[in-house]
Amino acid sequence: MIVVMKPEHTEEDLRHLVSRVEKMGLRTHLSRGERRTIVGIIGERDLIREIPFTSFPGVEAAHPILQPYKLVSREFKEENTTIPIGAHVELGGRAIPIIAGPCAVEGREVLDEIADALHALGIPMLRGGAFKPRTSPYSFQGLGELALKFMSDVRSRTGMPVVTEVMDARDLLLVYKYADVLQIGTRNMQNFKLLTEVGQVDKPVILKRGMSATIKEFLMSAEYIVSHGNEKVILCERGIRTFETETRNTLDLSAVPLLKKLTHLPVIVDPSHALGRTDLIPAMACAAVAAGADGLMLEVHVRPHEALSDGSQSLTPEAMAQLLDRLEPVAQAVGRTILRTHRKGQDDAVRTAAGAS
């Protein structure tokens, strides 16, 4: 149930409502917008129906939420949720940030090379895998805590917030110690134990869509996180599994405007994992921005042919610089901008250095 408070309601009115409802064994969730304060009531449906909400002082109206996902729905919150990350990044606003970096952190030196090239381009956030979920048990599994320390060192040196995946609830506190943003990968989208655990921390979470998940299932997984207290959820479309074999997955860009209608949460797109081909990534990155994406996640490596993980889908810094040039006019065409921060020198110098590598 959504309970809408009157504009002139008092804090005492709000406390009285919340207290009465919670004493009945129901949970409450507050959303304070620019014009209205909304109280979400969660619990047994028959019990909720018995409460005469409109008789409470300060209450304007009460409406049932029809969608199975409650707190992440547009019915619960009309305004877009914006999520600040570090000192210079906000996801969900007019400016579109790019999260870029290697699939896996392979070592300090190569990570520094990649981070420095991205930092010079003004890329605001660094991604990198410390724990890697690989299909083959013989593939590179990541460096674990050592990789997290390397990424933390890069953040201290450049100011770039770092994003990395948490694969297991047992690793959550370790990853939480080092990362600015926690990532839940496609294979864990319905790992409800893990979703419950990250719902109890106070850091942003990028939730990737399962490779075979429907939009409803995707939003229900987000609901798990938000219902346990963490409202800083970022949805990531990363491609779904279809019968097509020319690309790694099929990038479902229709999910972007659809999700923007159904939920107030930010929506980003990962073309790298969706396509698995660098020749297609620029076009689909531009299409994602045109479709309304609030951010992009891209894999970048200084020497993709030497990468220990997913080199075939990793852009070079030179290709990243060229893509930024293509993205700017697309973003402007839809009334937005590409967020670029901490730029050092000119893009041409970066292209020259990248080409030499």
Short mmCIF file of C-alpha atoms in Angstrom, two decimals:
data_model
loop_
_atom_site.label_atom_id
_atom_site.label_comp_id
_atom_site.label_asym_id
_atom_site.label_seq_id
_atom_site.Cartn_x
_atom_site.Cartn_y
_atom_site.Cartn_z
CA MET A 1 0.00 0.00 0.00
CA ILE A 2 1.14 3.55 -0.74
CA VAL A 3 0.06 6.18 1.78
CA VAL A 4 0.38 9.74 0.48
CA MET A 5 0.83 12.41 3.13
CA LYS A 6 -0.67 15.88 2.78
CA PRO A 7 1.78 18.66 1.87
CA GLU A 8 1.09 20.33 5.22
CA HIS A 9 1.50 17.18 7.33
CA THR A 10 3.64 17.41 10.46
CA GLU A 11 6.45 15.14 11.57
CA GLU A 12 4.22 14.10 14.46
CA ASP A 13 1.56 12.98 11.97
CA LEU A 14 4.17 10.88 10.18
CA ARG A 15 5.57 9.35 13.37
CA HIS A 16 2.08 8.49 14.57
CA LEU A 17 1.22 6.69 11.33
CA VAL A 18 4.50 4.76 11.19
CA SER A 19 4.29 3.78 14.86
CA ARG A 20 0.72 2.46 14.58
CA VAL A 21 1.46 0.49 11.43
CA GLU A 22 4.67 -1.08 12.74
CA LYS A 23 2.96 -2.09 15.99
CA MET A 24 0.66 -4.22 13.82
CA GLY A 25 3.66 -6.17 12.50
CA LEU A 26 3.88 -4.35 9.17
CA ARG A 27 6.97 -2.71 7.68
CA THR A 28 7.17 0.89 6.50
CA HIS A 29 9.38 2.58 3.94
CA LEU A 30 9.58 6.38 3.61
CA SER A 31 10.10 8.25 0.35
CA ARG A 32 10.43 12.03 0.65
CA GLY A 33 9.95 13.73 -2.73
CA GLU A 34 10.00 17.38 -3.66
CA ARG A 35 6.23 17.71 -3.31
CA ARG A 36 5.03 14.70 -1.34
CA THR A 37 6.08 12.30 1.38
CA ILE A 38 5.01 8.74 0.66
CA VAL A 39 4.90 5.86 3.12
CA GLY A 40 5.12 2.37 1.68
CA ILE A 41 3.35 -0.24 3.79
CA ILE A 42 4.61 -3.81 3.37
CA GLY A 43 3.20 -6.96 4.89
CA GLU A 44 0.15 -9.22 5.03
CA ARG A 45 -2.39 -7.97 2.48
CA ASP A 46 -5.49 -8.77 4.52
CA LEU A 47 -4.05 -6.95 7.51
CA ILE A 48 -3.23 -3.87 5.44
CA ARG A 49 -6.79 -3.78 4.09
CA GLU A 50 -8.18 -3.48 7.62
CA ILE A 51 -6.34 -0.24 8.38
CA PRO A 52 -8.34 2.99 7.72
CA PHE A 53 -5.34 4.96 6.49
CA THR A 54 -7.26 8.05 5.39
CA SER A 55 -8.54 8.54 8.94
CA PHE A 56 -5.01 9.21 10.21
CA PRO A 57 -4.09 12.89 10.66
CA GLY A 58 -1.95 14.22 7.83
CA VAL A 59 -2.87 11.45 5.36
CA GLU A 60 -4.20 12.55 1.97
CA ALA A 61 -4.80 9.22 0.22
CA ALA A 62 -3.96 5.51 0.19
CA HIS A 63 -3.46 3.41 -2.95
CA PRO A 64 -2.65 -0.27 -3.39
CA ILE A 65 0.47 -1.06 -5.43
CA LEU A 66 -0.55 -3.42 -8.20
CA GLN A 67 2.92 -4.54 -9.29
CA PRO A 68 4.54 -7.45 -7.39
CA TYR A 69 7.66 -5.29 -7.00
CA LYS A 70 6.66 -2.48 -4.64
CA LEU A 71 9.51 -0.26 -3.50
CA VAL A 72 11.29 -0.11 -6.86
CA SER A 73 8.14 0.74 -8.83
CA ARG A 74 7.13 4.09 -10.29
CA GLU A 75 3.89 3.73 -8.35
CA PHE A 76 5.86 4.05 -5.14
CA LYS A 77 8.17 6.85 -6.29
CA GLU A 78 7.56 9.06 -9.32
CA GLU A 79 10.87 10.92 -9.27
CA ASN A 80 14.01 9.32 -10.67
CA THR A 81 16.38 8.05 -8.01
CA THR A 82 19.85 9.59 -8.27
CA ILE A 83 22.81 7.90 -6.60
CA PRO A 84 25.96 9.87 -5.70
CA ILE A 85 29.22 7.93 -6.01
CA GLY A 86 32.40 9.49 -4.68
CA ALA A 87 32.90 13.23 -4.98
CA HIS A 88 32.18 13.80 -8.67
CA VAL A 89 29.75 11.14 -9.94
CA GLU A 90 25.98 10.93 -9.82
CA LEU A 91 24.05 8.12 -11.51
CA GLY A 92 20.53 8.85 -12.66
CA GLY A 93 20.98 12.54 -13.39
CA ARG A 94 21.44 14.47 -16.63
CA ALA A 95 25.14 13.64 -16.98
CA ILE A 96 25.92 10.08 -18.11
CA PRO A 97 28.97 8.52 -16.43
CA ILE A 98 31.05 5.75 -17.96
CA ILE A 99 32.43 2.88 -15.89
CA ALA A 100 35.43 1.37 -17.67
CA GLY A 101 38.36 -0.91 -17.03
CA PRO A 102 39.60 -4.46 -17.47
CA CYS A 103 37.45 -7.54 -17.09
CA ALA A 104 39.87 -8.83 -14.46
CA VAL A 105 42.60 -7.13 -12.45
CA GLU A 106 45.71 -8.95 -13.67
CA GLY A 107 48.45 -7.08 -11.80
CA ARG A 108 49.42 -3.68 -10.44
CA GLU A 109 51.40 -2.41 -13.44
CA VAL A 110 48.84 -3.22 -16.12
CA LEU A 111 46.01 -1.89 -13.94
CA ASP A 112 47.92 1.37 -13.46
CA GLU A 113 48.41 1.65 -17.22
CA ILE A 114 44.72 1.15 -17.91
CA ALA A 115 43.59 3.46 -15.11
CA ASP A 116 45.98 6.24 -16.14
CA ALA A 117 44.78 6.08 -19.76
CA LEU A 118 41.12 6.21 -18.67
CA HIS A 119 41.79 8.94 -16.12
CA ALA A 120 43.44 11.07 -18.81
CA LEU A 121 40.31 10.69 -20.93
CA GLY A 122 38.11 11.90 -18.08
CA ILE A 123 36.44 8.52 -17.47
CA PRO A 124 35.00 8.98 -13.97
CA MET A 125 34.86 5.37 -12.66
CA LEU A 126 37.08 2.29 -12.81
CA ARG A 127 35.80 -1.28 -13.04
CA GLY A 128 37.80 -4.45 -12.54
CA GLY A 129 37.17 -8.01 -11.38
CA ALA A 130 38.90 -9.29 -8.25
CA PHE A 131 36.87 -12.51 -8.09
CA LYS A 132 35.93 -13.87 -11.52
CA PRO A 133 33.02 -16.27 -12.17
CA ARG A 134 34.40 -18.31 -15.06
CA THR A 135 32.64 -21.09 -16.96
CA SER A 136 35.83 -23.15 -16.98
CA PRO A 137 37.51 -24.06 -13.67
CA TYR A 138 40.86 -23.78 -15.51
CA SER A 139 40.38 -20.11 -16.52
CA PHE A 140 41.87 -17.20 -14.57
CA GLN A 141 39.79 -16.78 -11.40
CA GLY A 142 41.09 -13.39 -10.28
CA LEU A 143 43.60 -12.19 -7.68
CA GLY A 144 41.12 -11.77 -4.83
CA GLU A 145 42.05 -9.33 -2.07
CA LEU A 146 45.31 -8.41 -3.79
CA ALA A 147 43.29 -7.07 -6.74
CA LEU A 148 41.06 -5.12 -4.36
CA LYS A 149 44.15 -3.49 -2.84
CA PHE A 150 45.46 -2.55 -6.28
CA MET A 151 42.12 -0.90 -7.15
CA SER A 152 42.06 0.92 -3.83
CA ASP A 153 45.55 2.28 -4.57
CA VAL A 154 44.35 3.52 -7.97
CA ARG A 155 41.43 5.30 -6.30
CA SER A 156 43.78 6.99 -3.82
CA ARG A 157 46.00 8.17 -6.66
CA THR A 158 43.39 9.23 -9.22
CA GLY A 159 40.18 9.81 -7.26
CA MET A 160 38.29 7.34 -9.49
CA PRO A 161 35.63 5.38 -7.57
CA VAL A 162 36.00 1.63 -8.15
CA VAL A 163 33.42 -1.01 -9.07
CA THR A 164 33.97 -4.72 -8.52
CA GLU A 165 31.87 -7.86 -8.29
CA VAL A 166 30.96 -9.65 -5.09
CA MET A 167 30.23 -13.30 -5.84
CA ASP A 168 29.60 -14.76 -2.40
CA ALA A 169 27.99 -13.44 0.76
CA ARG A 170 31.09 -14.65 2.64
CA ASP A 171 33.21 -12.16 0.67
CA LEU A 172 30.85 -9.21 1.14
CA LEU A 173 32.64 -7.52 4.04
CA LEU A 174 36.00 -7.89 2.29
CA VAL A 175 34.74 -6.34 -0.96
CA TYR A 176 32.81 -3.71 0.99
CA LYS A 177 36.07 -2.64 2.65
CA TYR A 178 37.69 -1.70 -0.68
CA ALA A 179 34.98 -0.98 -3.28
CA ASP A 180 32.84 2.11 -3.83
CA VAL A 181 30.20 0.17 -5.76
CA LEU A 182 29.33 -3.52 -5.39
CA GLN A 183 28.38 -5.47 -8.50
CA ILE A 184 26.05 -8.48 -8.58
CA GLY A 185 26.75 -10.44 -11.75
CA THR A 186 24.28 -12.10 -14.07
CA ARG A 187 24.77 -15.55 -12.53
CA ASN A 188 23.91 -14.20 -9.08
CA MET A 189 20.87 -12.11 -10.01
CA GLN A 190 18.67 -14.63 -8.21
CA ASN A 191 21.10 -15.53 -5.45
CA PHE A 192 18.61 -14.34 -2.86
CA LYS A 193 20.94 -14.87 0.08
CA LEU A 194 23.50 -12.56 -1.52
CA LEU A 195 20.81 -10.02 -2.49
CA THR A 196 19.57 -9.99 1.10
CA GLU A 197 23.09 -9.40 2.42
CA VAL A 198 23.92 -6.52 0.06
CA GLY A 199 20.51 -5.06 0.96
CA GLN A 200 21.87 -4.50 4.46
CA VAL A 201 24.93 -2.44 3.49
CA ASP A 202 25.03 1.23 2.60
CA LYS A 203 27.00 1.19 -0.65
CA PRO A 204 25.57 1.39 -4.19
CA VAL A 205 24.91 -1.92 -5.91
CA ILE A 206 24.97 -2.58 -9.65
CA LEU A 207 22.55 -5.45 -10.28
CA LYS A 208 23.10 -7.14 -13.64
CA ARG A 209 20.18 -8.75 -15.41
CA GLY A 210 20.30 -12.54 -15.50
CA MET A 211 21.08 -13.94 -18.92
CA SER A 212 17.62 -15.57 -19.10
CA ALA A 213 15.69 -13.25 -16.76
CA THR A 214 12.47 -11.46 -17.61
CA ILE A 215 12.03 -7.80 -16.73
CA LYS A 216 9.70 -8.79 -13.89
CA GLU A 217 12.25 -11.21 -12.45
CA PHE A 218 14.94 -8.54 -12.77
CA LEU A 219 12.87 -6.02 -10.82
CA MET A 220 11.91 -8.58 -8.19
CA SER A 221 15.62 -9.16 -7.55
CA ALA A 222 16.09 -5.42 -7.14
CA GLU A 223 13.15 -5.47 -4.73
CA TYR A 224 15.02 -7.96 -2.56
CA ILE A 225 17.86 -5.47 -2.10
CA VAL A 226 15.70 -2.39 -1.54
CA SER A 227 13.28 -4.17 0.82
CA HIS A 228 16.20 -4.94 3.13
CA GLY A 229 17.17 -1.30 3.39
CA ASN A 230 19.61 -0.48 0.58
CA GLU A 231 17.92 1.92 -1.85
CA LYS A 232 21.10 2.55 -3.89
CA VAL A 233 20.40 0.01 -6.61
CA ILE A 234 21.54 0.49 -10.22
CA LEU A 235 20.04 -1.82 -12.84
CA CYS A 236 22.34 -3.04 -15.61
CA GLU A 237 21.18 -4.52 -18.91
CA ARG A 238 24.01 -6.77 -20.13
CA GLY A 239 22.37 -8.87 -22.80
CA ILE A 240 20.19 -11.96 -22.64
CA ARG A 241 20.72 -15.46 -24.02
CA THR A 242 18.87 -16.19 -27.29
CA PHE A 243 19.37 -18.57 -30.22
CA GLU A 244 21.70 -16.03 -31.93
CA THR A 245 25.37 -17.09 -32.08
CA GLU A 246 27.00 -14.18 -33.93
CA THR A 247 27.22 -12.22 -30.67
CA ARG A 248 27.99 -13.38 -27.14
CA ASN A 249 24.46 -12.45 -26.03
CA THR A 250 21.60 -10.39 -27.47
CA LEU A 251 21.58 -6.81 -26.18
CA ASP A 252 17.98 -6.03 -25.23
CA LEU A 253 17.91 -2.25 -25.58
CA SER A 254 14.13 -2.23 -25.39
CA ALA A 255 14.66 -3.03 -21.71
CA VAL A 256 16.05 0.46 -21.11
CA PRO A 257 12.96 2.58 -21.89
CA LEU A 258 10.72 -0.15 -20.46
CA LEU A 259 12.59 -0.18 -17.15
CA LYS A 260 12.55 3.62 -17.06
CA LYS A 261 8.75 3.45 -17.21
CA LEU A 262 8.41 0.74 -14.57
CA THR A 263 11.00 1.82 -12.01
CA HIS A 264 12.58 4.94 -10.55
CA LEU A 265 16.01 3.25 -10.30
CA PRO A 266 18.89 4.24 -12.61
CA VAL A 267 19.48 1.98 -15.61
CA ILE A 268 22.88 1.42 -17.23
CA VAL A 269 24.01 -0.76 -20.14
CA ASP A 270 27.02 -3.07 -20.53
CA PRO A 271 27.56 -3.55 -24.30
CA SER A 272 30.85 -5.41 -23.77
CA HIS A 273 29.32 -8.51 -22.18
CA ALA A 274 26.25 -8.30 -24.37
CA LEU A 275 28.14 -8.39 -27.65
CA GLY A 276 31.59 -9.88 -27.04
CA ARG A 277 32.82 -8.04 -30.15
CA THR A 278 34.66 -4.73 -30.13
CA ASP A 279 33.53 -3.87 -33.67
CA LEU A 280 29.90 -3.66 -32.51
CA ILE A 281 30.36 -2.00 -29.13
CA PRO A 282 30.57 1.67 -30.28
CA ALA A 283 27.32 1.52 -32.25
CA MET A 284 25.41 -0.16 -29.44
CA ALA A 285 26.88 2.15 -26.80
CA CYS A 286 25.53 5.10 -28.79
CA ALA A 287 22.18 3.33 -29.17
CA ALA A 288 22.04 2.73 -25.41
CA VAL A 289 22.50 6.44 -24.72
CA ALA A 290 19.83 7.27 -27.29
CA ALA A 291 17.47 4.78 -25.62
CA GLY A 292 17.81 6.58 -22.28
CA ALA A 293 20.59 4.75 -20.42
CA ASP A 294 21.87 6.55 -17.33
CA GLY A 295 25.37 5.13 -17.72
CA LEU A 296 27.61 2.73 -19.64
CA MET A 297 29.89 -0.04 -18.43
CA LEU A 298 32.70 -0.90 -20.84
CA GLU A 299 35.71 -3.18 -20.79
CA VAL A 300 38.99 -1.47 -21.68
CA HIS A 301 42.52 -2.90 -21.78
CA VAL A 302 45.80 -1.38 -23.00
CA ARG A 303 46.75 -4.67 -24.70
CA PRO A 304 43.60 -6.73 -25.29
CA HIS A 305 45.56 -9.50 -27.01
CA GLU A 306 47.40 -10.11 -23.73
CA ALA A 307 44.34 -9.93 -21.47
CA LEU A 308 43.78 -12.91 -19.19
CA SER A 309 40.01 -12.48 -19.44
CA ASP A 310 37.67 -11.28 -22.23
CA GLY A 311 40.29 -9.59 -24.39
CA SER A 312 38.11 -10.05 -27.47
CA GLN A 313 35.54 -7.63 -26.11
CA SER A 314 37.92 -5.07 -24.61
CA LEU A 315 38.38 -1.68 -26.24
CA THR A 316 41.78 -0.02 -26.33
CA PRO A 317 42.14 3.45 -24.77
CA GLU A 318 42.42 4.81 -28.33
CA ALA A 319 39.10 3.19 -29.27
CA MET A 320 37.61 4.51 -26.03
CA ALA A 321 38.67 8.05 -26.95
CA GLN A 322 37.04 7.67 -30.37
CA LEU A 323 33.87 6.33 -28.79
CA LEU A 324 33.66 9.34 -26.46
CA ASP A 325 33.69 11.60 -29.53
CA ARG A 326 30.74 9.64 -30.95
CA LEU A 327 28.80 9.59 -27.69
CA GLU A 328 28.85 13.35 -27.04
CA PRO A 329 26.49 14.40 -29.88
CA VAL A 330 24.15 11.47 -29.19
CA ALA A 331 23.85 12.51 -25.56
CA GLN A 332 23.24 16.12 -26.55
CA ALA A 333 20.52 15.02 -28.96
CA VAL A 334 18.55 13.49 -26.07
CA GLY A 335 19.16 16.41 -23.71
CA ARG A 336 22.04 14.92 -21.74
CA THR A 337 25.82 15.04 -21.50
CA ILE A 338 28.65 12.53 -21.09
CA LEU A 339 30.29 13.00 -17.69
CA ARG A 340 34.06 13.48 -17.97
CA THR A 341 36.21 14.36 -14.96
CA HIS A 342 39.87 14.71 -13.92
CA ARG A 343 41.09 15.18 -17.47
CA LYS A 344 44.87 15.44 -17.87
CA GLY A 345 46.12 16.85 -21.14
CA GLN A 346 44.51 16.48 -24.53
CA ASP A 347 42.73 13.45 -25.99
CA ASP A 348 45.17 13.46 -28.93
CA ALA A 349 48.05 12.78 -26.56
CA VAL A 350 46.14 9.85 -25.11
CA ARG A 351 45.43 8.47 -28.58
CA THR A 352 49.12 8.75 -29.47
CA ALA A 353 50.22 6.98 -26.30
CA ALA A 354 47.60 4.28 -26.73
CA GLY A 355 48.62 3.73 -30.32
CA ALA A 356 52.26 3.38 -29.33
CA SER A 357 51.36 0.70 -26.77
#
